[in-house]
PDB file of C-alpha atoms in Angstrom:
ATOM      1  CA  MET A   1      -0.063  -0.012  -0.104  1.00  0.00           C
ATOM      2  CA  MET A   2       1.191   3.463  -0.789  1.00  0.00           C
ATOM      3  CA  GLY A   3      -1.172   5.511   0.685  1.00  0.00           C
ATOM      4  CA  GLY A   4      -4.864   6.367   1.555  1.00  0.00           C
ATOM      5  CA  GLY A   5      -7.352   9.052   1.626  1.00  0.00           C
ATOM      6  CA  ALA A   6     -10.771  10.026   2.290  1.00  0.00           C
ATOM      7  CA  TYR A   7     -12.380   7.550  -0.241  1.00  0.00           C
ATOM      8  CA  GLY A   8      -9.818   4.753  -0.394  1.00  0.00           C
ATOM      9  CA  VAL A   9      -6.350   3.198  -0.478  1.00  0.00           C
ATOM     10  CA  VAL A  10      -3.922   3.286  -3.020  1.00  0.00           C
ATOM     11  CA  ALA A  11      -1.495   0.393  -4.089  1.00  0.00           C
ATOM     12  CA  ALA A  12       1.406   0.492  -6.500  1.00  0.00           C
ATOM     13  CA  ALA A  13       1.133  -2.386  -9.179  1.00  0.00           C
ATOM     14  CA  GLN A  14       2.713  -3.196 -12.518  1.00  0.00           C
ATOM     15  CA  ASP A  15       0.645  -3.553 -15.911  1.00  0.00           C
ATOM     16  CA  ARG A  16       2.016  -6.319 -17.252  1.00  0.00           C
ATOM     17  CA  ASP A  17       0.461  -5.594 -20.949  1.00  0.00           C
ATOM     18  CA  LYS A  18       1.824  -2.234 -21.134  1.00  0.00           C
ATOM     19  CA  ASN A  19       4.954  -2.824 -18.943  1.00  0.00           C
ATOM     20  CA  VAL A  20       4.228   0.183 -16.819  1.00  0.00           C
ATOM     21  CA  LYS A  21       4.015   0.962 -13.006  1.00  0.00           C
ATOM     22  CA  VAL A  22       0.303   1.961 -12.091  1.00  0.00           C
ATOM     23  CA  ALA A  23      -1.447   3.106  -9.053  1.00  0.00           C
ATOM     24  CA  ILE A  24      -4.668   1.262  -8.032  1.00  0.00           C
ATOM     25  CA  LYS A  25      -7.255   2.984  -6.097  1.00  0.00           C
ATOM     26  CA  LYS A  26      -9.523   0.720  -4.165  1.00  0.00           C
ATOM     27  CA  ILE A  27     -12.664   2.763  -3.017  1.00  0.00           C
ATOM     28  CA  GLU A  28     -14.715   0.179  -0.669  1.00  0.00           C
ATOM     29  CA  ASN A  29     -18.514   0.642  -0.697  1.00  0.00           C
ATOM     30  CA  ALA A  30     -18.455   3.452  -3.237  1.00  0.00           C
ATOM     31  CA  PHE A  31     -22.400   3.526  -3.376  1.00  0.00           C
ATOM     32  CA  GLU A  32     -23.099   3.521   0.424  1.00  0.00           C
ATOM     33  CA  ASP A  33     -23.186   7.142   0.668  1.00  0.00           C
ATOM     34  CA  LEU A  34     -24.789   9.187  -2.030  1.00  0.00           C
ATOM     35  CA  VAL A  35     -22.665  12.452  -1.868  1.00  0.00           C
ATOM     36  CA  ASP A  36     -19.306  10.256  -1.863  1.00  0.00           C
ATOM     37  CA  ALA A  37     -20.674   8.257  -4.899  1.00  0.00           C
ATOM     38  CA  LYS A  38     -21.333  11.188  -6.577  1.00  0.00           C
ATOM     39  CA  ARG A  39     -17.837  12.647  -5.933  1.00  0.00           C
ATOM     40  CA  ILE A  40     -16.601   9.567  -7.098  1.00  0.00           C
ATOM     41  CA  TYR A  41     -18.613   9.588 -10.506  1.00  0.00           C
ATOM     42  CA  ARG A  42     -17.229  13.204 -11.003  1.00  0.00           C
ATOM     43  CA  GLU A  43     -13.833  12.373 -10.517  1.00  0.00           C
ATOM     44  CA  ILE A  44     -13.772   9.589 -13.110  1.00  0.00           C
ATOM     45  CA  LYS A  45     -15.881  11.826 -15.421  1.00  0.00           C
ATOM     46  CA  LEU A  46     -13.279  14.667 -15.218  1.00  0.00           C
ATOM     47  CA  LEU A  47     -10.377  12.303 -15.379  1.00  0.00           C
ATOM     48  CA  ARG A  48     -11.701  10.750 -18.504  1.00  0.00           C
ATOM     49  CA  PHE A  49     -12.288  14.240 -19.978  1.00  0.00           C
ATOM     50  CA  PHE A  50      -8.689  15.965 -19.226  1.00  0.00           C
ATOM     51  CA  ASN A  51      -5.694  15.135 -21.227  1.00  0.00           C
ATOM     52  CA  HIS A  52      -2.711  17.336 -19.972  1.00  0.00           C
ATOM     53  CA  ASP A  53       0.656  16.377 -18.554  1.00  0.00           C
ATOM     54  CA  ASN A  54       0.097  18.187 -15.191  1.00  0.00           C
ATOM     55  CA  ILE A  55      -3.233  16.191 -14.432  1.00  0.00           C
ATOM     56  CA  ILE A  56      -2.948  12.502 -13.124  1.00  0.00           C
ATOM     57  CA  LYS A  57      -3.851  10.071 -16.267  1.00  0.00           C
ATOM     58  CA  LEU A  58      -6.753   7.783 -15.722  1.00  0.00           C
ATOM     59  CA  TYR A  59      -5.771   4.233 -17.593  1.00  0.00           C
ATOM     60  CA  GLU A  60      -8.744   2.504 -16.653  1.00  0.00           C
ATOM     61  CA  ILE A  61     -11.652   1.347 -14.398  1.00  0.00           C
ATOM     62  CA  LEU A  62     -11.388  -2.161 -13.506  1.00  0.00           C
ATOM     63  CA  MET A  63     -14.548  -3.824 -14.304  1.00  0.00           C
ATOM     64  CA  PRO A  64     -16.379  -5.909 -11.641  1.00  0.00           C
ATOM     65  CA  ASP A  65     -17.179  -9.632 -12.322  1.00  0.00           C
ATOM     66  CA  ASN A  66     -20.778  -9.058 -11.534  1.00  0.00           C
ATOM     67  CA  PRO A  67     -22.043  -5.747 -12.352  1.00  0.00           C
ATOM     68  CA  LYS A  68     -25.332  -6.310 -10.246  1.00  0.00           C
ATOM     69  CA  THR A  69     -23.642  -6.994  -6.916  1.00  0.00           C
ATOM     70  CA  PHE A  70     -20.290  -4.916  -6.938  1.00  0.00           C
ATOM     71  CA  ASN A  71     -19.580  -2.635  -4.091  1.00  0.00           C
ATOM     72  CA  ASP A  72     -16.292  -1.587  -4.735  1.00  0.00           C
ATOM     73  CA  ILE A  73     -14.492   0.475  -7.472  1.00  0.00           C
ATOM     74  CA  TYR A  74     -10.778   0.152  -8.602  1.00  0.00           C
ATOM     75  CA  ILE A  75      -9.426   3.275 -10.442  1.00  0.00           C
ATOM     76  CA  VAL A  76      -6.056   2.579 -12.390  1.00  0.00           C
ATOM     77  CA  THR A  77      -3.933   5.756 -12.847  1.00  0.00           C
ATOM     78  CA  GLU A  78      -0.180   6.382 -13.534  1.00  0.00           C
ATOM     79  CA  LEU A  79       2.082   6.334 -10.746  1.00  0.00           C
ATOM     80  CA  MET A  80       3.491   8.818  -9.088  1.00  0.00           C
ATOM     81  CA  GLU A  81       6.306   8.555  -6.146  1.00  0.00           C
ATOM     82  CA  THR A  82       5.218  10.971  -3.545  1.00  0.00           C
ATOM     83  CA  ASP A  83       2.867  14.216  -2.889  1.00  0.00           C
ATOM     84  CA  LEU A  84       3.890  17.658  -2.181  1.00  0.00           C
ATOM     85  CA  HIS A  85       2.597  17.746   1.330  1.00  0.00           C
ATOM     86  CA  ARG A  86       5.088  14.762   2.247  1.00  0.00           C
ATOM     87  CA  VAL A  87       8.044  16.856   0.390  1.00  0.00           C
ATOM     88  CA  ILE A  88       7.226  19.990   2.172  1.00  0.00           C
ATOM     89  CA  TYR A  89       7.267  18.245   5.806  1.00  0.00           C
ATOM     90  CA  SER A  90      10.370  16.109   4.744  1.00  0.00           C
ATOM     91  CA  LYS A  91      14.146  16.854   5.426  1.00  0.00           C
ATOM     92  CA  GLN A  92      14.764  17.516   1.648  1.00  0.00           C
ATOM     93  CA  LYS A  93      16.021  20.783   0.755  1.00  0.00           C
ATOM     94  CA  LEU A  94      13.755  22.739  -1.616  1.00  0.00           C
ATOM     95  CA  THR A  95      15.697  25.462  -3.965  1.00  0.00           C
ATOM     96  CA  ASP A  96      13.911  28.356  -5.512  1.00  0.00           C
ATOM     97  CA  ASP A  97      14.259  26.427  -8.787  1.00  0.00           C
ATOM     98  CA  HIS A  98      12.431  23.584  -7.349  1.00  0.00           C
ATOM     99  CA  ILE A  99       9.588  25.736  -5.984  1.00  0.00           C
ATOM    100  CA  GLN A 100       9.263  27.667  -9.213  1.00  0.00           C
ATOM    101  CA  PHE A 101       9.075  24.325 -11.575  1.00  0.00           C
ATOM    102  CA  PHE A 102       6.291  23.238  -9.036  1.00  0.00           C
ATOM    103  CA  VAL A 103       4.371  26.413  -9.063  1.00  0.00           C
ATOM    104  CA  TYR A 104       4.839  26.681 -12.850  1.00  0.00           C
ATOM    105  CA  GLN A 105       3.371  23.122 -13.325  1.00  0.00           C
ATOM    106  CA  ILE A 106       0.537  23.848 -11.024  1.00  0.00           C
ATOM    107  CA  LEU A 107      -0.491  26.879 -12.919  1.00  0.00           C
ATOM    108  CA  LYS A 108      -0.259  24.890 -16.073  1.00  0.00           C
ATOM    109  CA  ALA A 109      -2.840  22.584 -14.937  1.00  0.00           C
ATOM    110  CA  THR A 110      -5.078  25.219 -13.271  1.00  0.00           C
ATOM    111  CA  LEU A 111      -5.028  26.898 -16.399  1.00  0.00           C
ATOM    112  CA  TYR A 112      -5.977  23.879 -18.290  1.00  0.00           C
ATOM    113  CA  MET A 113      -8.668  22.980 -15.909  1.00  0.00           C
ATOM    114  CA  HIS A 114     -10.192  26.652 -15.921  1.00  0.00           C
ATOM    115  CA  SER A 115      -9.936  26.847 -19.605  1.00  0.00           C
ATOM    116  CA  ALA A 116     -12.530  24.049 -19.558  1.00  0.00           C
ATOM    117  CA  ASN A 117     -14.709  25.877 -17.329  1.00  0.00           C
ATOM    118  CA  VAL A 118     -13.661  23.497 -14.304  1.00  0.00           C
ATOM    119  CA  ILE A 119     -12.487  24.550 -10.799  1.00  0.00           C
ATOM    120  CA  HIS A 120     -10.572  21.998  -8.818  1.00  0.00           C
ATOM    121  CA  ARG A 121     -11.987  23.125  -5.413  1.00  0.00           C
ATOM    122  CA  ASP A 122      -9.376  21.007  -3.317  1.00  0.00           C
ATOM    123  CA  LEU A 123      -6.240  22.175  -4.488  1.00  0.00           C
ATOM    124  CA  LYS A 124      -3.851  21.694  -1.499  1.00  0.00           C
ATOM    125  CA  PRO A 125      -0.374  19.978  -1.271  1.00  0.00           C
ATOM    126  CA  SER A 126      -1.524  16.482  -0.823  1.00  0.00           C
ATOM    127  CA  ASN A 127      -3.516  16.676  -4.177  1.00  0.00           C
ATOM    128  CA  ILE A 128      -0.321  17.326  -5.896  1.00  0.00           C
ATOM    129  CA  LEU A 129       1.691  14.580  -6.724  1.00  0.00           C
ATOM    130  CA  LEU A 130       5.429  14.420  -7.768  1.00  0.00           C
ATOM    131  CA  ASN A 131       7.988  12.056  -8.867  1.00  0.00           C
ATOM    132  CA  LYS A 132      11.872  12.185  -8.802  1.00  0.00           C
ATOM    133  CA  GLN A 133      12.175  14.229 -12.096  1.00  0.00           C
ATOM    134  CA  CYS A 134      10.272  16.819 -10.143  1.00  0.00           C
ATOM    135  CA  ASP A 135       7.123  16.150 -12.630  1.00  0.00           C
ATOM    136  CA  VAL A 136       3.811  17.508 -10.868  1.00  0.00           C
ATOM    137  CA  LYS A 137       0.367  15.722 -11.442  1.00  0.00           C
ATOM    138  CA  VAL A 138      -2.794  17.318  -9.871  1.00  0.00           C
ATOM    139  CA  CYS A 139      -5.197  14.816  -8.638  1.00  0.00           C
ATOM    140  CA  ASP A 140      -8.361  14.104  -6.525  1.00  0.00           C
ATOM    141  CA  LEU A 141     -10.703  15.886  -8.784  1.00  0.00           C
ATOM    142  CA  GLY A 142     -13.910  14.630  -6.693  1.00  0.00           C
ATOM    143  CA  LEU A 143     -14.698  18.038  -5.513  1.00  0.00           C
ATOM    144  CA  GLY A 144     -14.365  19.715  -8.939  1.00  0.00           C
ATOM    145  CA  ARG A 145     -17.309  21.700 -10.385  1.00  0.00           C
ATOM    146  CA  GLY A 146     -18.096  23.022 -13.965  1.00  0.00           C
ATOM    147  CA  TYR A 147     -19.117  26.716 -14.156  1.00  0.00           C
ATOM    148  CA  ASP A 148     -20.606  29.302 -16.713  1.00  0.00           C
ATOM    149  CA  GLN A 149     -18.228  32.315 -17.140  1.00  0.00           C
ATOM    150  CA  GLU A 150     -21.205  34.554 -17.668  1.00  0.00           C
ATOM    151  CA  ASP A 151     -22.934  33.517 -14.738  1.00  0.00           C
ATOM    152  CA  ASP A 152     -20.259  33.250 -11.988  1.00  0.00           C
ATOM    153  CA  PHE A 153     -18.081  36.046 -13.161  1.00  0.00           C
ATOM    154  CA  LYS A 154     -19.982  39.004 -13.415  1.00  0.00           C
ATOM    155  CA  THR A 155     -18.544  42.259 -12.882  1.00  0.00           C
ATOM    156  CA  GLU A 156     -20.985  44.672 -11.771  1.00  0.00           C
TER     157      GLU A 156
END
């Protein structure tokens, strides 16, 4: 197990067909709470829609053996090594170049989402994934919302 969050646990695995490492997020009893089920659905829908270097890529949703009785959802995404929260609180020294590169990538992802009229609404260090090459991937889009520019950003 790599980690966990409000909706499930994440484990690293190897996709033998594609020969790449992946992250598998298991969400137990996904349909037990209506609000949580909507957030899970929203995250899957947005991840399927987005295609950007700085947003976590959805590879697949593992299909259940019996669609009528399944309770758990397995979401397969690209694997990242850590998150920004862990890096900030580690003893690793971050240079100004690191910080600028992280902020640049976060802003690129945010601009991409906003250009699609989507607001993340939960952008925080634990939802910003990193690897050793300092690549940034925004994740956890369950609280994301679409908006209409004309209605929400009136300047009167």
